[in-house]
Amino acid sequence: MTLVEVMVAMFVFAIISTLVLSSLLQIVSLTQHSRSQHAAANLAAAEIELALDTPDLFALLNETRDVTVNGTTFHVNRETAWVSDAGGVASCGGGGGSLRFKRVHVTVTWDGMRDSAEPVRSDTIINPAERINDPSKGTVLVSVIDSLGEGVSGASVRLAATSGGATIPAVTTDAQGCAYFLQVPTGTYDVSVSKTGYTGILVETPQQRDVSVQAGSSTTIGLQYDLAARFDITFAAGTTVRMPSSMPLSLLSTYGVRTITLPSANARQTIATHPRVSYRVAAGPFQQASGAECAAIDPTSWLEGTVGGEQLGPGAAPELSAEPGATAALDVPMGLVRVPNGITSLRAHSTTGRAEDPTCDATIQLSYSNVQRNDVIAVPFGTWRFTTAGGSSVSVELVSRGATVSSNTVTLDPREVAP
């Protein structure tokens, strides 16, 4: 055999060997994929069997876990949802009507899956072993979610009867943030939620009032609740001031107004707020219990204009948000007034200001204790009249931007001179 023939034979042998090896590798890969797919199918079936054996359907929740079989890690994901007699599927079974059965959907994937491979899926529905609805009573389904829409577990949900009804024990939300009140006597209830360190958007304890429970019907309630963030607030930064006692603080957002009464008269305080909500913070009560508003305390209510020959730009208020459990620093401006004489009990009363200024639809009164001679006091923006506790006039001097109306009345203006 010539050298050329030898080289040709070796080349042919190499090609054949490569093709055989490639075929063998493909066979091995197909075998491995087939084994993994078979194992995944067994895991999905086992998960369905576990779900069917669950004694309490309310404890059957969403879950993801990893299982290793023959060195391969499989990811078993179980999703559950209540289905009502109206055919609705929603969070905590709130699809309307009475709860009928629970739907279970299982998906299994594994490490090293082919890009073109489909997960193994399995589904079932589970009927309750005993009746969970009473035709003479109602059902209340409560969903508690955080600022990302995830369920809040471990929160205590209460139903308080306000008309008819009965005393109902509190229920703790499950891992999906759901609380189920079954066979509730008909009547009207207030629904509230609580958990240490958590807060609502507009109030610390979210609630829904006057929830009507009817015979044979299901009522769904949604409440937003989250681990509180904190604002570390400095009032009238850069100045030594006296603050009013128990001053209301307004947090304005797209959701509405939240009013917090400050616990002390310190110029620096920390308050709890709902996370991931942008609040515009203003000293004083923007909204009264009667629904009246005091727009004057909000700097953004003061529009651009010419006042006393000066061109003033629009007022601006700080706006801030923080993550759950985090603390953010914030300076909140206020108007400043000097009190020439010491006053044991000083009162500041909101009053009507200039025609072009924002107004207060209700009278606000703030109290200052043991004001010393020439003390500078911090006051929300707007027009204020100062008196003793007995009603006698108290003369004051304007320190910050604004106008003196009379010896005991000033307008505190948050606007700056426009460039």
C-alpha positions as MATLAB code, in Angstrom:
seq = 'MTLVEVMVAMFVFAIISTLVLSSLLQIVSLTQHSRSQHAAANLAAAEIELALDTPDLFALLNETRDVTVNGTTFHVNRETAWVSDAGGVASCGGGGGSLRFKRVHVTVTWDGMRDSAEPVRSDTIINPAERINDPSKGTVLVSVIDSLGEGVSGASVRLAATSGGATIPAVTTDAQGCAYFLQVPTGTYDVSVSKTGYTGILVETPQQRDVSVQAGSSTTIGLQYDLAARFDITFAAGTTVRMPSSMPLSLLSTYGVRTITLPSANARQTIATHPRVSYRVAAGPFQQASGAECAAIDPTSWLEGTVGGEQLGPGAAPELSAEPGATAALDVPMGLVRVPNGITSLRAHSTTGRAEDPTCDATIQLSYSNVQRNDVIAVPFGTWRFTTAGGSSVSVELVSRGATVSSNTVTLDPREVAP';
ca = [
       0.000    0.000    0.000;
       1.350    3.330   -1.016;
       1.757    6.271    1.385;
      -1.124    8.066   -0.283;
      -3.429    5.105    0.204;
      -2.453    4.909    3.871;
      -3.193    8.581    4.412;
      -6.566    8.277    2.671;
      -7.471    5.258    4.790;
      -6.517    7.123    7.987;
      -8.594   10.141    6.945;
     -11.640    7.955    6.231;
     -11.175    6.180    9.558;
     -11.060    9.541   11.392;
     -14.285   10.715    9.746;
     -16.055    7.455   10.561;
     -14.816    7.596   14.154;
     -16.039   11.175   14.560;
     -19.471   10.296   13.183;
     -19.727    7.245   15.434;
     -18.648    9.271   18.499;
     -21.141   12.044   17.662;
     -23.921    9.480   17.313;
     -22.961    7.897   20.603;
     -22.965   11.293   22.344;
     -26.391   12.066   20.897;
     -27.678    8.725   22.116;
     -26.241    9.408   25.600;
     -27.768   12.923   25.609;
     -31.143   11.588   24.527;
     -30.948    8.924   27.186;
     -30.077   11.477   29.881;
     -32.887   13.782   28.746;
     -35.308   10.881   28.680;
     -34.275    9.822   32.181;
     -34.615   13.414   33.484;
     -37.991   13.823   31.833;
     -39.171   10.548   33.340;
     -37.915   11.559   36.803;
     -39.605   14.962   36.459;
     -42.900   13.282   35.574;
     -42.619   11.089   38.665;
     -41.914   14.125   40.854;
     -44.912   15.989   39.409;
     -47.164   13.018   40.052;
     -45.837   12.673   43.596;
     -46.508   16.366   44.248;
     -50.089   15.963   43.069;
     -50.491   12.952   45.379;
     -49.202   15.004   48.308;
     -51.685   17.760   47.484;
     -54.551   15.273   47.292;
     -53.591   13.905   50.725;
     -53.563   17.358   52.379;
     -56.069   17.253   55.274;
     -56.542   21.042   55.341;
     -56.971   22.747   51.947;
     -56.402   26.149   53.543;
     -52.884   25.000   54.453;
     -52.164   23.940   50.846;
     -50.246   26.948   49.492;
     -47.806   27.903   46.761;
     -44.413   26.290   47.259;
     -41.134   25.798   45.372;
     -38.569   23.192   46.434;
     -35.533   21.443   44.996;
     -35.149   17.662   44.773;
     -31.960   15.848   43.690;
     -32.354   12.562   41.820;
     -29.296   10.627   40.520;
     -27.151   13.758   40.717;
     -29.609   16.002   38.852;
     -31.372   18.859   40.691;
     -35.069   19.224   39.912;
     -37.154   22.318   40.753;
     -40.710   21.481   41.798;
     -43.078   24.465   41.756;
     -46.634   24.179   43.096;
     -49.244   26.898   42.505;
     -52.673   26.810   44.151;
     -55.832   28.899   43.839;
     -59.359   28.686   45.162;
     -62.147   28.605   42.583;
     -65.566   29.974   43.482;
     -69.017   28.928   42.305;
     -68.932   32.001   40.064;
     -65.926   30.514   38.288;
     -63.627   33.221   39.591;
     -59.981   32.624   40.429;
     -58.259   35.389   42.381;
     -55.963   36.067   45.306;
     -57.207   34.296   48.452;
     -60.163   32.923   46.493;
     -61.723   36.327   46.032;
     -63.289   35.606   42.660;
     -66.855   36.122   43.819;
     -69.303   33.609   45.261;
     -68.676   30.754   47.691;
     -65.491   28.685   47.611;
     -65.988   25.406   45.730;
     -62.640   23.696   45.160;
     -58.907   24.332   44.964;
     -56.952   24.135   41.748;
     -53.380   22.809   41.901;
     -50.826   23.332   39.114;
     -47.377   21.672   39.336;
     -44.397   22.487   37.117;
     -41.055   20.611   37.227;
     -37.839   21.799   35.594;
     -34.273   20.589   36.085;
     -30.689   21.722   35.746;
     -29.183   21.107   32.299;
     -32.508   21.134   30.450;
     -32.325   21.595   26.708;
     -33.335   25.044   25.524;
     -36.061   23.479   23.413;
     -37.338   21.228   26.212;
     -40.676   21.934   27.871;
     -41.188   21.720   31.655;
     -43.194   18.765   32.917;
     -46.648   19.897   34.077;
     -49.456   18.315   36.024;
     -52.815   19.683   37.235;
     -55.643   18.641   39.487;
     -58.602   20.030   41.398;
     -59.381   19.122   45.002;
     -62.816   19.263   46.572;
     -63.037   19.992   50.322;
     -63.617   16.922   52.454;
     -66.447   18.723   54.243;
     -68.680   21.697   53.537;
     -66.924   25.012   54.155;
     -69.888   27.243   53.309;
     -73.128   27.588   55.260;
     -76.125   28.829   53.203;
     -77.401   30.763   56.240;
     -74.059   32.526   56.820;
     -71.416   34.351   54.816;
     -67.701   34.159   54.060;
     -65.108   36.960   54.334;
     -61.858   36.552   52.398;
     -59.084   39.030   53.256;
     -55.951   39.574   51.175;
     -53.090   41.525   52.807;
     -50.342   42.605   50.381;
     -47.190   44.703   50.624;
     -45.961   47.521   48.369;
     -44.725   44.987   45.776;
     -48.013   43.093   45.703;
     -46.662   40.127   47.680;
     -48.748   38.550   50.431;
     -47.960   39.562   54.020;
     -47.805   36.488   56.236;
     -48.285   36.443   60.004;
     -50.579   39.500   60.166;
     -53.549   39.417   62.541;
     -56.874   40.162   60.823;
     -59.935   41.046   62.896;
     -63.654   41.281   62.184;
     -65.456   43.560   64.636;
     -69.245   43.452   64.486;
     -70.834   46.918   64.359;
     -74.432   45.945   63.533;
     -75.784   42.445   64.070;
     -73.166   39.795   63.503;
     -71.198   38.110   66.292;
     -67.781   38.046   67.938;
     -65.303   36.450   65.520;
     -61.835   35.220   66.609;
     -58.901   36.887   64.854;
     -57.249   34.998   61.988;
     -53.546   35.072   61.060;
     -52.658   35.435   57.379;
     -50.989   32.477   55.722;
     -47.819   32.490   53.614;
     -49.737   34.094   50.728;
     -51.195   36.865   52.903;
     -54.675   35.330   53.004;
     -57.088   35.177   55.936;
     -60.315   33.164   55.660;
     -63.384   33.772   57.813;
     -65.857   30.956   57.210;
     -69.468   30.660   58.311;
     -69.692   34.256   59.531;
     -73.093   35.299   60.996;
     -74.825   37.938   58.869;
     -74.333   41.556   59.898;
     -72.004   44.528   59.405;
     -68.343   44.336   60.384;
     -65.197   46.474   60.460;
     -62.131   44.642   59.077;
     -58.654   45.607   60.330;
     -55.114   44.200   60.243;
     -52.129   44.532   62.571;
     -48.526   43.355   62.729;
     -45.654   44.740   64.786;
     -43.415   47.084   62.787;
     -45.859   47.340   59.860;
     -47.942   50.289   58.663;
     -50.522   51.270   56.075;
     -50.341   54.083   53.511;
     -52.777   56.608   54.991;
     -53.141   55.188   58.513;
     -50.966   53.047   60.736;
     -53.617   50.340   61.011;
     -55.441   49.758   57.697;
     -59.105   48.883   57.950;
     -62.284   48.730   55.950;
     -65.460   49.799   57.671;
     -69.055   48.693   57.259;
     -68.424   45.403   55.466;
     -71.794   43.720   54.909;
     -71.928   39.942   55.307;
     -74.939   38.336   53.625;
     -76.244   34.782   53.850;
     -74.753   32.469   51.235;
     -72.396   35.129   49.842;
     -68.660   35.782   49.886;
     -67.067   39.182   50.538;
     -63.491   39.962   49.455;
     -61.366   42.615   51.188;
     -57.908   43.831   50.097;
     -55.608   45.715   52.483;
     -52.134   47.109   51.752;
     -49.626   46.768   54.574;
     -45.838   46.735   54.693;
     -42.798   46.819   56.950;
     -42.480   50.489   57.905;
     -39.801   52.826   56.598;
     -38.717   55.833   58.669;
     -38.190   59.522   58.030;
     -35.628   61.243   60.246;
     -37.040   64.795   60.092;
     -35.361   68.068   61.039;
     -37.700   71.071   61.279;
     -36.424   74.561   60.379;
     -32.889   73.212   59.923;
     -30.024   75.530   60.853;
     -31.980   77.493   63.474;
     -32.553   76.935   67.179;
     -36.335   76.993   67.499;
     -39.171   76.124   69.838;
     -41.696   73.696   68.369;
     -45.418   73.460   69.176;
     -46.649   70.656   71.416;
     -48.329   67.688   69.661;
     -48.043   69.317   66.237;
     -49.801   67.492   63.383;
     -47.612   66.587   60.417;
     -49.101   66.063   56.943;
     -47.783   63.464   54.502;
     -49.362   64.072   51.086;
     -49.230   61.456   48.332;
     -51.181   60.319   45.297;
     -53.159   58.075   47.678;
     -54.351   60.998   49.814;
     -53.258   62.663   53.066;
     -51.805   60.939   56.097;
     -51.750   62.984   59.311;
     -49.348   62.095   62.124;
     -49.334   63.804   65.517;
     -45.714   64.284   66.571;
     -44.952   62.664   69.937;
     -42.783   65.518   71.233;
     -41.852   69.178   70.710;
     -38.316   68.381   69.523;
     -37.015   69.975   66.343;
     -35.745   66.575   65.200;
     -38.008   63.526   65.211;
     -38.358   60.144   63.520;
     -41.691   58.950   62.156;
     -42.821   55.664   60.596;
     -44.155   55.719   57.023;
     -45.294   53.246   54.408;
     -42.322   52.252   52.200;
     -41.972   52.984   48.485;
     -44.630   55.709   48.618;
     -43.469   59.238   47.754;
     -44.744   61.604   50.421;
     -44.676   65.403   50.292;
     -44.174   66.461   53.897;
     -45.612   69.671   55.390;
     -45.742   70.911   58.981;
     -49.317   71.296   60.253;
     -52.649   69.586   59.546;
     -53.550   69.770   55.846;
     -56.831   67.910   56.300;
     -59.283   68.245   59.180;
     -61.536   65.508   60.546;
     -64.537   67.337   59.042;
     -62.992   67.168   55.579;
     -61.952   70.834   55.575;
     -58.482   71.579   54.214;
     -55.758   73.986   55.247;
     -53.910   74.430   51.950;
     -51.809   77.261   53.421;
     -49.514   74.869   55.289;
     -48.486   73.162   52.014;
     -45.736   75.195   50.284;
     -46.793   73.897   46.850;
     -50.142   75.690   47.295;
     -48.335   79.053   47.139;
     -48.197   80.076   43.484;
     -45.704   82.222   41.600;
     -46.547   85.922   41.780;
     -45.550   89.457   42.709;
     -45.959   90.315   46.400;
     -44.898   93.652   47.875;
     -43.021   94.510   44.700;
     -41.029   91.265   44.730;
     -41.354   88.537   42.130;
     -41.726   85.248   44.025;
     -41.290   81.764   42.625;
     -43.780   78.972   43.483;
     -43.421   77.259   46.833;
     -41.797   73.844   47.016;
     -42.062   71.061   49.587;
     -39.636   68.175   50.119;
     -40.764   64.796   48.791;
     -39.275   61.507   49.887;
     -39.727   57.744   49.953;
     -37.758   54.945   51.613;
     -37.380   51.186   51.400;
     -38.934   48.845   53.992;
     -36.976   49.013   57.253;
     -34.749   51.841   55.973;
     -34.402   55.397   57.351;
     -34.162   58.523   55.177;
     -33.240   62.039   56.339;
     -35.526   64.967   55.497;
     -35.506   68.705   56.231;
     -38.981   70.237   56.605;
     -39.063   74.068   56.457;
     -41.337   76.165   58.682;
     -42.017   79.844   59.246;
     -40.131   81.566   62.070;
     -41.369   84.151   64.563;
     -39.582   85.799   67.533;
     -41.485   86.329   70.801;
     -40.001   89.408   72.584;
     -41.527   88.562   75.980;
     -41.732   85.299   77.865;
     -45.145   83.544   77.731;
     -46.089   80.564   79.874;
     -48.751   79.294   77.480;
     -48.613   80.709   73.939;
     -51.300   79.955   71.353;
     -51.093   80.315   67.559;
     -54.444   80.500   65.700;
     -54.716   80.169   61.905;
     -56.625   83.087   60.385;
     -57.541   84.643   57.041;
     -54.559   85.947   55.075;
     -54.129   88.046   51.968;
     -56.626   87.608   49.143;
     -54.105   85.885   46.862;
     -52.771   83.517   49.556;
     -53.874   79.899   50.133;
     -56.468   79.571   52.885;
     -57.457   77.397   55.829;
     -61.069   76.230   55.723;
     -60.969   75.498   59.457;
     -59.280   77.188   62.397;
     -56.139   75.472   63.664;
     -54.703   76.110   67.112;
     -51.135   75.267   68.142;
     -49.741   75.445   71.692;
     -46.256   76.417   72.905;
     -45.252   75.922   76.545;
     -42.894   78.114   78.580;
     -41.695   80.369   75.761;
     -38.769   82.449   76.998;
     -37.935   86.061   76.156;
     -36.746   86.404   72.504;
     -37.305   82.715   71.755;
     -37.751   81.894   68.060;
     -40.720   79.614   67.484;
     -41.418   77.494   64.407;
     -44.893   77.826   62.870;
     -46.469   76.173   59.794;
     -46.863   78.398   56.737;
     -49.950   80.607   56.484;
     -51.375   83.524   58.463;
     -51.359   83.220   62.272;
     -52.612   85.215   65.227;
     -50.853   84.848   68.594;
     -52.474   85.000   72.028;
     -52.060   83.785   75.575;
     -54.058   80.790   76.757;
     -56.598   83.268   78.091;
     -56.991   85.023   74.734;
     -54.903   88.189   75.292;
     -52.879   89.363   72.292;
     -49.147   88.552   72.183;
     -46.820   90.722   70.092;
     -44.404   88.864   67.796;
     -41.698   89.747   65.275;
     -41.309   88.194   61.836;
     -38.010   86.304   61.358;
     -38.514   84.386   58.092;
     -40.073   85.544   54.808;
     -43.581   86.903   55.095;
     -45.538   89.970   56.133;
     -46.604   91.571   59.407;
     -50.374   92.070   59.509;
     -50.505   93.522   63.027;
     -48.492   93.330   66.227;
     -49.816   89.832   66.960;
     -50.608   88.553   63.419;
     -48.133   87.552   60.665;
     -48.198   85.828   57.289;
     -45.461   83.202   56.871;
     -44.665   82.759   53.174;
     -42.703   79.712   51.906;
     -41.829   81.238   48.502;
     -38.396   82.443   47.488;
     -37.497   85.532   45.437;
     -37.493   84.463   41.785;
     -34.240   85.132   39.876;
];
